[in-house]
mmCIF file of C-alpha atoms in Angstrom:
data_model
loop_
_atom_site.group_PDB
_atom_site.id
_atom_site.type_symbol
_atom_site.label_atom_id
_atom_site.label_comp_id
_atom_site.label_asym_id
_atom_site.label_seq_id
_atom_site.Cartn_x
_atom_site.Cartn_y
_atom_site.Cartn_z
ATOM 1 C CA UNK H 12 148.037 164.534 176.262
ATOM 2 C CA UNK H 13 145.916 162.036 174.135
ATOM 3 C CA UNK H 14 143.999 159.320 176.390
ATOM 4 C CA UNK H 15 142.203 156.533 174.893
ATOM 5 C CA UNK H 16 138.209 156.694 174.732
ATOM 6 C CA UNK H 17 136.884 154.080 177.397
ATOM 7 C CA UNK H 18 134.429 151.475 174.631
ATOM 8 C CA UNK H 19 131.899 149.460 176.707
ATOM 9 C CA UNK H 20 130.071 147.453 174.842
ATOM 10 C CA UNK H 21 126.727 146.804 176.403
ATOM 11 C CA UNK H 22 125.615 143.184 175.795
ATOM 12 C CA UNK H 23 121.586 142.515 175.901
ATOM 13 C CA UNK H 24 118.670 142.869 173.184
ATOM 14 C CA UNK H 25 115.197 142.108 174.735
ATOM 15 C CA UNK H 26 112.352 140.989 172.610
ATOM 16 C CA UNK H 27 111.156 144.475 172.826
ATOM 17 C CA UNK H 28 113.483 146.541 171.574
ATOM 18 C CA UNK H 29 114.016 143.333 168.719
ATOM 19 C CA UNK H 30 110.000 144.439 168.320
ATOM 20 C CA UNK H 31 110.325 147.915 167.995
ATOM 21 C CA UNK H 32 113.575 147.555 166.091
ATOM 22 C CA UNK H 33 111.276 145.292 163.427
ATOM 23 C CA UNK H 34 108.096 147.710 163.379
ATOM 24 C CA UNK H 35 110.318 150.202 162.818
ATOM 25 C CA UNK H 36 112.527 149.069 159.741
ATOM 26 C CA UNK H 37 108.999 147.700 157.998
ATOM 27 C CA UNK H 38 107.004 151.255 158.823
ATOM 28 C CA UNK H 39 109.519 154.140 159.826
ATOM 29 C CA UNK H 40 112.299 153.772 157.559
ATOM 30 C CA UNK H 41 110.272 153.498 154.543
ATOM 31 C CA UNK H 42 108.595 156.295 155.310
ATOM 32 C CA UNK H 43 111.294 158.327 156.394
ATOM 33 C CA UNK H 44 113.532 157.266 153.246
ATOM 34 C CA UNK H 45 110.404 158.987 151.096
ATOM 35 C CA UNK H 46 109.277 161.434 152.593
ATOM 36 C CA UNK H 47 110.406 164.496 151.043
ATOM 37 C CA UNK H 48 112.323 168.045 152.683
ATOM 38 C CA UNK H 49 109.623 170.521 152.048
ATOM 39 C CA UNK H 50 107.891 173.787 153.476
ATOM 40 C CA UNK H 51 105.361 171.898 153.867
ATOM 41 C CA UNK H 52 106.884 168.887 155.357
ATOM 42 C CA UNK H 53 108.986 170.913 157.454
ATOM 43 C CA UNK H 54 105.568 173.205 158.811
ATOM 44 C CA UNK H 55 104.023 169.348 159.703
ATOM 45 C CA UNK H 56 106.828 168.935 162.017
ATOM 46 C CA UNK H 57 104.970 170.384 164.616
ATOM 47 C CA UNK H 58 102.568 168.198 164.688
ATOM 48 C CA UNK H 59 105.040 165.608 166.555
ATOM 49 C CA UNK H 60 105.227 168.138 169.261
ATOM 50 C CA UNK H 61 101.539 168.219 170.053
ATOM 51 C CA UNK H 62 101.152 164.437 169.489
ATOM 52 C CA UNK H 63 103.916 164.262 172.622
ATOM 53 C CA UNK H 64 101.155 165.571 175.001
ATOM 54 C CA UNK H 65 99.919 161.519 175.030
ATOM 55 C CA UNK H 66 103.848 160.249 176.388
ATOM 56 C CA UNK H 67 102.220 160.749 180.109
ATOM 57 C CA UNK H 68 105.174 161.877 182.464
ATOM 58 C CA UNK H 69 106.095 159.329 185.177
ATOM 59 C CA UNK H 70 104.176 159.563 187.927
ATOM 60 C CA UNK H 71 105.649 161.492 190.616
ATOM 61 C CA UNK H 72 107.316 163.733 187.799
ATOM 62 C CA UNK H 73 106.799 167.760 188.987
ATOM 63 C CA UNK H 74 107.389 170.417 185.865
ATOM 64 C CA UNK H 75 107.985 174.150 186.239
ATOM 65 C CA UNK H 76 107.591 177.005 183.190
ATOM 66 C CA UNK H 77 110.705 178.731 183.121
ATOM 67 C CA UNK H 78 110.764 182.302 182.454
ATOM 68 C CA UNK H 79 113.393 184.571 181.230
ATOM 69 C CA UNK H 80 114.976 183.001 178.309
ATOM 70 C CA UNK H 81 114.469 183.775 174.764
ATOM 71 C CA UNK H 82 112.988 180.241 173.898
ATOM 72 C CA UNK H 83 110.224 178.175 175.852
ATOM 73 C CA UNK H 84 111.840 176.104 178.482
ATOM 74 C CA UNK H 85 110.456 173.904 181.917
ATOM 75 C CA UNK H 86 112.058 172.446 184.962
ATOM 76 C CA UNK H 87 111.669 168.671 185.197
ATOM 77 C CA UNK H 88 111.634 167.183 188.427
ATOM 78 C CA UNK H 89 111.294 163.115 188.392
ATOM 79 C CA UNK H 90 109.644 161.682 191.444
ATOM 80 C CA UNK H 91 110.938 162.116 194.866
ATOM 81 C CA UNK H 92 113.908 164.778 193.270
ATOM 82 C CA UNK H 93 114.407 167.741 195.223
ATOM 83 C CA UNK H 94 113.899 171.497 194.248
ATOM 84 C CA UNK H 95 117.597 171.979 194.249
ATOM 85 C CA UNK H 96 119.294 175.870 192.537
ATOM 86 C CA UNK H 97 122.750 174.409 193.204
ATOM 87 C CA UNK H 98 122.975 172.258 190.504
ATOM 88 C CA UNK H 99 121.164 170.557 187.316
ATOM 89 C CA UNK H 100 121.476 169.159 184.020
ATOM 90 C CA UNK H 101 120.637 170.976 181.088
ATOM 91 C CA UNK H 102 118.925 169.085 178.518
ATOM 92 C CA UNK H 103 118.403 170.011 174.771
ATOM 93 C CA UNK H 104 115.793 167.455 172.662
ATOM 94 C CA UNK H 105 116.237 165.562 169.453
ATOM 95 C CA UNK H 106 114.182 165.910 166.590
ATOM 96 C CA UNK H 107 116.291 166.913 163.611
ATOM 97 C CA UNK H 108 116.915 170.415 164.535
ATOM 98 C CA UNK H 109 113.353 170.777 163.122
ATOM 99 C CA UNK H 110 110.693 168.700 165.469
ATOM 100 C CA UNK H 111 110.241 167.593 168.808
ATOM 101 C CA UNK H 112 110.047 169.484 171.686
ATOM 102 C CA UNK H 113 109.283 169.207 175.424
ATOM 103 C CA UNK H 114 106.163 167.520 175.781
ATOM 104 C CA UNK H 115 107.853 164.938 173.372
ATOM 105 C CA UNK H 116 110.912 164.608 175.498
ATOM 106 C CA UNK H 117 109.224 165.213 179.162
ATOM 107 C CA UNK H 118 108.923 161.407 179.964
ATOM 108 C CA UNK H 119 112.371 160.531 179.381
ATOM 109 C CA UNK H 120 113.677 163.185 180.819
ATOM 110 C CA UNK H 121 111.537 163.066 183.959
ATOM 111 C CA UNK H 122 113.309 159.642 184.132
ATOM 112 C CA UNK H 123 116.748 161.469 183.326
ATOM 113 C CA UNK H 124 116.203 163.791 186.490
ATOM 114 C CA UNK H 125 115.021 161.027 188.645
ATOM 115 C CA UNK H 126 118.132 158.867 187.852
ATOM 116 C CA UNK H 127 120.848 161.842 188.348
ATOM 117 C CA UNK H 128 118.815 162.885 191.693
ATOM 118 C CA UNK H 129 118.834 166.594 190.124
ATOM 119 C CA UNK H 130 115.871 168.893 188.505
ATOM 120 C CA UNK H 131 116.899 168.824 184.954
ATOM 121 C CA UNK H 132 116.327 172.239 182.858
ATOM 122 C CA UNK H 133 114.582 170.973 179.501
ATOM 123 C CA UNK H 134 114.976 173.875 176.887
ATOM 124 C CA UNK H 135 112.968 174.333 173.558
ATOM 125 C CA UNK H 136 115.371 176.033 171.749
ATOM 126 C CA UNK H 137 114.188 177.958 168.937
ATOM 127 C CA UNK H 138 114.289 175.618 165.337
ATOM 128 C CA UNK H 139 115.138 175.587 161.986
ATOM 129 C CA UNK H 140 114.287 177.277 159.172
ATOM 130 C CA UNK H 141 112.490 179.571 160.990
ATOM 131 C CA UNK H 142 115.422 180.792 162.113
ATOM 132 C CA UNK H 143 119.273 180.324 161.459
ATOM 133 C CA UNK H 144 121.170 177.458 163.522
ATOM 134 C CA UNK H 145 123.715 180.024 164.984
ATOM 135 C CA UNK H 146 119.951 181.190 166.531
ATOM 136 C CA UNK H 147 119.312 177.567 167.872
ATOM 137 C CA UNK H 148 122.843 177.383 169.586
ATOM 138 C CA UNK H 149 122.807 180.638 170.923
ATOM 139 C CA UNK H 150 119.505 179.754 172.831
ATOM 140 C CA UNK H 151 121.345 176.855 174.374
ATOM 141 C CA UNK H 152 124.380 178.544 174.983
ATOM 142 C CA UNK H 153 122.313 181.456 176.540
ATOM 143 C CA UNK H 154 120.449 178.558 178.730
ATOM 144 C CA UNK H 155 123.450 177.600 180.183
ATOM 145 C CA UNK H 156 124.337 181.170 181.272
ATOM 146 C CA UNK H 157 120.966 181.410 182.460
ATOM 147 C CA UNK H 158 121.770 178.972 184.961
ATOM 148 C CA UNK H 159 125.295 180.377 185.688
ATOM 149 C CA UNK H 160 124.041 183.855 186.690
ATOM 150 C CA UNK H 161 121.406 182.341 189.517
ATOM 151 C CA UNK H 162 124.045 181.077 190.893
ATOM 152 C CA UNK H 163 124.662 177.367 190.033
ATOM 153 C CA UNK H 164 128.286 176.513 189.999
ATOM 154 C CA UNK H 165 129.792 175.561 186.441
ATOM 155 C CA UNK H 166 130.864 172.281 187.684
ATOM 156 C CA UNK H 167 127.769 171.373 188.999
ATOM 157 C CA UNK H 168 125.957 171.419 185.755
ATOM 158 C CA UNK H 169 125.975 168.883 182.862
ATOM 159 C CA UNK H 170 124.993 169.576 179.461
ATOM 160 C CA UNK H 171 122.709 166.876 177.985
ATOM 161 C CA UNK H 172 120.403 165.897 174.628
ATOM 162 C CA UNK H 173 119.569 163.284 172.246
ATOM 163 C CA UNK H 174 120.272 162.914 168.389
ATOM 164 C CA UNK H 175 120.209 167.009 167.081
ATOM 165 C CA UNK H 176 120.256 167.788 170.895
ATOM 166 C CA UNK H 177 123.384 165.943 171.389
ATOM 167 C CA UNK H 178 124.924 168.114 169.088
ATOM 168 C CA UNK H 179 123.631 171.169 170.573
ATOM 169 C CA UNK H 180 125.114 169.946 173.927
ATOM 170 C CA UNK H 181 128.170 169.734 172.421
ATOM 171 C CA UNK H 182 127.868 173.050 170.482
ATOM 172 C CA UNK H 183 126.691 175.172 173.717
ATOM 173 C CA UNK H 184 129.997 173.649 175.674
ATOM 174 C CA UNK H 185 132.261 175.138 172.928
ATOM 175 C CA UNK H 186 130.414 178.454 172.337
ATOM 176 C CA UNK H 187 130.283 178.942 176.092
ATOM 177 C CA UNK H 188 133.948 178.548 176.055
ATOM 178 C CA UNK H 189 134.533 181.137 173.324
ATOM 179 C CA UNK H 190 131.792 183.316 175.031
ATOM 180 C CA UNK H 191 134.771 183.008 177.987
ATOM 181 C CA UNK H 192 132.169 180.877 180.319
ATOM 182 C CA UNK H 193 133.438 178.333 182.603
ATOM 183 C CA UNK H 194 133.164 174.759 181.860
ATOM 184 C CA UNK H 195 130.781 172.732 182.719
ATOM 185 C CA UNK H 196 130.821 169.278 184.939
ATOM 186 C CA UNK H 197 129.926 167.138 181.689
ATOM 187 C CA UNK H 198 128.790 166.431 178.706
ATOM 188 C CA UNK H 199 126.044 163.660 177.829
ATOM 189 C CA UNK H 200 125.220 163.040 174.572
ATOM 190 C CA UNK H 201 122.590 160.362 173.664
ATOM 191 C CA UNK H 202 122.992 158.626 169.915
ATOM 192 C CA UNK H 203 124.377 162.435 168.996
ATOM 193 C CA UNK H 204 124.185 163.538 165.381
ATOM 194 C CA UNK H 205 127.574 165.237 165.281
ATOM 195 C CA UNK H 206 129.005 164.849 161.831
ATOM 196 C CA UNK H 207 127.997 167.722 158.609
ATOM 197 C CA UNK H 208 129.436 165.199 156.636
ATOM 198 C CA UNK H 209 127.049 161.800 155.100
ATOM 199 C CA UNK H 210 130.132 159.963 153.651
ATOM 200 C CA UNK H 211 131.241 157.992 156.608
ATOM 201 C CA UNK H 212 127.897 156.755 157.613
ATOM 202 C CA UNK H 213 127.220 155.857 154.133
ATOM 203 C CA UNK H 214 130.366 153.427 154.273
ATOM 204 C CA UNK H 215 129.677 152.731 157.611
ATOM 205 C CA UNK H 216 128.439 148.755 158.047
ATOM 206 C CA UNK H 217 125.391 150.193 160.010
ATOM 207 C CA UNK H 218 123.662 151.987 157.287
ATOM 208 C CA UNK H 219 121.903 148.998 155.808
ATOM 209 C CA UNK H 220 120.974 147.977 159.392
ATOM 210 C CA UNK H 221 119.609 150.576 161.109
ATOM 211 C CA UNK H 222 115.871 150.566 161.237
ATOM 212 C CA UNK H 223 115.364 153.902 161.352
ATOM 213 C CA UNK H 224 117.745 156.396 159.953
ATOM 214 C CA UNK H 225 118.547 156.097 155.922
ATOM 215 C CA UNK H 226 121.908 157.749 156.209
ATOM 216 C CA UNK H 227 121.814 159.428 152.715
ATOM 217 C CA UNK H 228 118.665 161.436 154.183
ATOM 218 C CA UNK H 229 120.563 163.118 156.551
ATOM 219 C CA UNK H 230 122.296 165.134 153.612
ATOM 220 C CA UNK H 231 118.912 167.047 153.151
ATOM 221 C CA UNK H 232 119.162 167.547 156.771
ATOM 222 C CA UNK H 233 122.391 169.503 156.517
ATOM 223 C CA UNK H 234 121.550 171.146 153.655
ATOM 224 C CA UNK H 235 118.326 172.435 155.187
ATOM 225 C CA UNK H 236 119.455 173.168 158.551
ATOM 226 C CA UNK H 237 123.147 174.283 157.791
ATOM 227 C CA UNK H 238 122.512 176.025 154.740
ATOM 228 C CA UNK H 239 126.168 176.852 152.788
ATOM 229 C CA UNK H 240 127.734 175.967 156.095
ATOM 230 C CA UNK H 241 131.175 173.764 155.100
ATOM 231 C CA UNK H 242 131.203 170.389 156.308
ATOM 232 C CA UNK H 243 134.509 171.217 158.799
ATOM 233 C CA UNK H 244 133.285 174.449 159.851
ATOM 234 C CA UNK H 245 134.501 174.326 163.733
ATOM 235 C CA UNK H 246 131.504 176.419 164.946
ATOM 236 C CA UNK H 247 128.918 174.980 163.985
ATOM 237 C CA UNK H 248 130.637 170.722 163.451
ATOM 238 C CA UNK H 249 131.790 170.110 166.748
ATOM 239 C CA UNK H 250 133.332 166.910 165.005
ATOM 240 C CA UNK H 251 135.735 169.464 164.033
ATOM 241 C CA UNK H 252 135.742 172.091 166.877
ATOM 242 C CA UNK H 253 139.334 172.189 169.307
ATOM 243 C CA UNK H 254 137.756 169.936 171.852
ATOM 244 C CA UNK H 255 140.583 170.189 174.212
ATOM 245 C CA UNK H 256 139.323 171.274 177.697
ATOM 246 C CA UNK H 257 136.343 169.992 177.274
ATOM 247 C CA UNK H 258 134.790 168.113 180.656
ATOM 248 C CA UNK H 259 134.069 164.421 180.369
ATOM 249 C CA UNK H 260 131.796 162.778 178.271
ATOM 250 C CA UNK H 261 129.458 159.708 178.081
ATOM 251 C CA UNK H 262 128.341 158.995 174.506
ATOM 252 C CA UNK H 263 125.500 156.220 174.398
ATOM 253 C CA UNK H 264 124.976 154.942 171.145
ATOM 254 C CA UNK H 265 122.794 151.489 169.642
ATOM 255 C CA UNK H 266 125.037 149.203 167.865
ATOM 256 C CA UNK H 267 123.124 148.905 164.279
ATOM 257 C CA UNK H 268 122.262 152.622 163.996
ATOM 258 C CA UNK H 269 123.724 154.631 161.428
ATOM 259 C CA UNK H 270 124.793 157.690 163.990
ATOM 260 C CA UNK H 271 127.466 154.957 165.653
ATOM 261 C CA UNK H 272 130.231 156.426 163.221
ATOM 262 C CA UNK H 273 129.368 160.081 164.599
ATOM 263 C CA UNK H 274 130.234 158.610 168.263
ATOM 264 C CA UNK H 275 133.144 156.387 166.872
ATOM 265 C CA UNK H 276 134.973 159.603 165.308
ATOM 266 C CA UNK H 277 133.455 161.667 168.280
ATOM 267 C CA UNK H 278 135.430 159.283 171.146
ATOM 268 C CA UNK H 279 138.225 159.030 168.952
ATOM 269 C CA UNK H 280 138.317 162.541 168.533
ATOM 270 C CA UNK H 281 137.954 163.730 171.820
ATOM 271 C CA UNK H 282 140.384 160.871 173.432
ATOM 272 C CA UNK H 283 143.359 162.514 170.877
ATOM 273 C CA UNK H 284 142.049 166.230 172.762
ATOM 274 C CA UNK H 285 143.120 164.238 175.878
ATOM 275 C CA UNK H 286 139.230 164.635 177.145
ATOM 276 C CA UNK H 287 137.853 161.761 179.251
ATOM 277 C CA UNK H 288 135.035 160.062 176.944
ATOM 278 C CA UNK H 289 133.547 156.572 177.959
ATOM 279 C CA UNK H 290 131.733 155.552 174.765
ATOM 280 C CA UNK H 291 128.709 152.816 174.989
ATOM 281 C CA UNK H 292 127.427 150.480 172.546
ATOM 282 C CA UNK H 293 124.124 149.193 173.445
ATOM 283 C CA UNK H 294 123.822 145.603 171.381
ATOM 284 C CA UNK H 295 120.990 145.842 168.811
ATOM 285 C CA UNK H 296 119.560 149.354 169.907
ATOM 286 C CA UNK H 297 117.843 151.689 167.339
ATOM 287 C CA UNK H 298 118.205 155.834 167.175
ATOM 288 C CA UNK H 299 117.649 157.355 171.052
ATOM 289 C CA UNK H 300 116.729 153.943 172.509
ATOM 290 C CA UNK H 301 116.212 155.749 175.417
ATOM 291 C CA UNK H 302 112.817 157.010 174.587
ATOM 292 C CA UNK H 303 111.421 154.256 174.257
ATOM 293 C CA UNK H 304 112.340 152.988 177.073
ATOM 294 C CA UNK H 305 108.612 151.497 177.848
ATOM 295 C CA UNK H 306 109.258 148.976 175.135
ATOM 296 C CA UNK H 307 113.367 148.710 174.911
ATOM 297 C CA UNK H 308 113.626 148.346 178.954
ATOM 298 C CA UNK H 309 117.917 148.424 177.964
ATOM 299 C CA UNK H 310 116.415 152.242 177.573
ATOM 300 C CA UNK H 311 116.083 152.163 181.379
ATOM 301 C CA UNK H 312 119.034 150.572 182.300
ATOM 302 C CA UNK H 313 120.899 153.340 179.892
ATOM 303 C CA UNK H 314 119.112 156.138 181.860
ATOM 304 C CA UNK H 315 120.308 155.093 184.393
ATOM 305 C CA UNK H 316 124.237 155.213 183.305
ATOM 306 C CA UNK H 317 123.443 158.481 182.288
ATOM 307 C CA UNK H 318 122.443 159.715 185.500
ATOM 308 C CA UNK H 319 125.233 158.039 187.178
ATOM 309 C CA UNK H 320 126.998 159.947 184.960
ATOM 310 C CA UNK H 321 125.800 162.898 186.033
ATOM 311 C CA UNK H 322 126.266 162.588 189.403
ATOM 312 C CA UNK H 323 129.688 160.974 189.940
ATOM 313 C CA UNK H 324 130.865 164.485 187.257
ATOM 314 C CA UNK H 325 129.193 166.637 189.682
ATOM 315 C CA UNK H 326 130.847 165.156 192.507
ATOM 316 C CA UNK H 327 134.275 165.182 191.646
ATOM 317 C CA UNK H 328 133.871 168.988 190.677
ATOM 318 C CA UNK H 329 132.220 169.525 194.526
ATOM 319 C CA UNK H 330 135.163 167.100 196.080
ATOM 320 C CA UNK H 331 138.093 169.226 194.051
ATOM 321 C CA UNK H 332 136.548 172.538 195.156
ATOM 322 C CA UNK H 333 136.283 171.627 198.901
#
C-alpha cells in the first residue's frame, strides 16, 4: 500500500555554511566543472584519502581495525559509546565511488556513533576502476553479513553513507535481500547519489545553484564507474530497484544541491513501495553538509537526526521482538 514520504523542511542557514557555500561555488565548482576523468586524475584520487589523516577525530572517539573482510574496514566508537556486538550501524563513505575513504570520513562518523549511542562499522569498500562496481557492492553487502554471522540481530543494524555511499547503502539492502538476508532496521542515506540518469538534475532548478556539484559532470561519473550499465538497470540503480520491503528511511538532503532530485524521486519512489521515508531539506546546505559540520554547525544538528534515527529504528525492531 503506497504511503506518502514524510518532507520536513529544515529552516536555518548560518553564516558558516553561507561561507563555505560561497568559497565553495568561487573555488570548488570551477575546479570540479574542469577537471577532467582521467587515469591519471582518477590515480590522484587517493591523495584525498591521505590528506583526511589532518580531520582529527573528536576527542573521546575510540577506532578498532577490523579483520576478516575482503576490504579495509574500522570500528568507530564516538566518546563515551559503549563496546556493544548487539547492534551497530554500518556506514559506507562518499567520494564518487572513486575517493575518500576512512580517515576522510572518521570525524563525522565518530560524531554519527556518538549521536546513535552505537559503535558504527565504517567500511572501505574496494573502488572503481580498479575494480568493477558489482565488486564495490558486494564488499558492502558482504559487510553486512559480516555483522549478521557474529551475531547482531538484522533489526538492530542500520545501513548508512553519504553521496556514492548512500547509494551503496541502498544497494547492499537490496542485494542482501536477493542474497535471501534479513532486513535490516534502516536505511540512512546522507545527500545520496542514487540516479544513473543526469537528465533530471540537469532540469532540476538546483543545478545552477549548487556550489559544488556541476550536474552534467556526473555523466562522466556513470560512465566511468558504471561502464555500459543501462540507466534503469535495477541492480545496480536502486532508483529503479523493487523497493518494497525495504525498512525505513531518512534521506537528508541541502536545499540548493543538485542531488535534491535523486532524494525527491527517491521519497517519492519509495512512499509508492509503501516504505516509510521521512525526507529532509536542510535550507541553503551544500553536498554532505554533514562533514563539515565544524563550519555548517546545521551539520551537527543533522547528525544528530540521523542518530535519532538510528536509534528509535532499532528500538521498534527490539520492542516488536520482545
Amino acid at each position: 500500500m503506497a504511503i506518502a514520504p514524510v518532507v520536513e523542511e529544515r529552516p536555518g542557514c548560518g553564516r558558516g555554511a553561507r561561507l563555505l557555500g560561497a568559497l565553495m561555488r568561487r573555488f570548488v565548482r570551477p575546479l570540479v566543472a574542469r577537471l577532467p576523468w582521467t587515469p591519471f586524475t582518477l590515480r590522484l584520487a587517493g591523495v584525498i584519502e591521505f590528506a583526511g589523516a589532518l580531520l582529527a577525530a573528536p576527542r573521546g572517539t575510540r577506532t578498532v581495525p577490523v579483520r576478516g573482510l575482503g576490504c579495509a574496514a574500522e570500528e568507530v566508537r564516538g566518546r563515551g559509546v559503549p563496546a556493544d556486538p548487539r547492534r551497530a550501524i554500518l556506514y559506507f563513505h562518499g567520494g564518487g565511488f572513486v575517493a575518500c575513504g576512512l580517515r576522510t570520513h572518521r570525524r563525522m562518523v565518530a560524531r554519527i556513533s556518538q549521536a546513535a549511542g552505537m559503535p558504527v562499522l565504517s567500511v572501505a569498500y574496494r573502488m572503481p576502476p580498479k575494480v568493477p562496481i558489482a565488486t564495490t557492492i558486494r564488499d558492502c553487502t558482504d559487510a553486512y553479513r559480516w555483522l549478521l554471522d557474529r551475531g547482531v540481530e538484522p533489526g538492530n543494524i542500520v545501513l548508512a553513507g553519504d553521496s556514492a555511499g548512500g547509494h551503496l547503502a541502498f544497494a547492499a539492502a537490496l542485494h542482501a535481500r536477493r542474497d535471501g538476508l534479513p532486513r535490516p532496521a534502516g536505511i540512512a542515506g546522507l545527500s545520496p547519489f542514487l540516479d544513473l540518469d543526469a537528465e533530471a538534475r540537469i532540469a532540476h532548478a538546483n543545478e545552477p545553484l549548487d556550489p559544488f556539484i556541476p550536474a552534467r559532470r556526473l555523466g562522466d561519473l556513470v560512465r566511468t564507474v558504471f561502464p555500459g550499465v543501462a540507466p534503469d538497470d535495477p541492480l545496480l540503480c536502486p532508483l529503479h530497484a523493487d523497493l518494497r520491503e525495504l525498512p525505513p528511511v531518512l534521506i537528508q538532503v541541502g536545499s540548493i544541491e543538485v542531488l535534491c532530485s535523486d532524494a525527491e524521486l527517491m521519497a517519492e519512489r519509495l512512499g509508492a513501495a509503501g516504505v516509510p521515508c521521512t525526507l529532509q531539506i536542510w535550507e541553503g546546505q551544500v553536498h554532505v553538509f554533514q562533514v563539515f559540520a565544524d563550519l555548517s554547525r546545521e551539520g551537527l544538528a543533522a547528525i544528530a537526526e540521523v542518530g535519532r534515527f538510528a536509534r528509535g529504528v532499532t528500538s521498534r525492531q527490539a520492542a516488536r521482538a520482545a
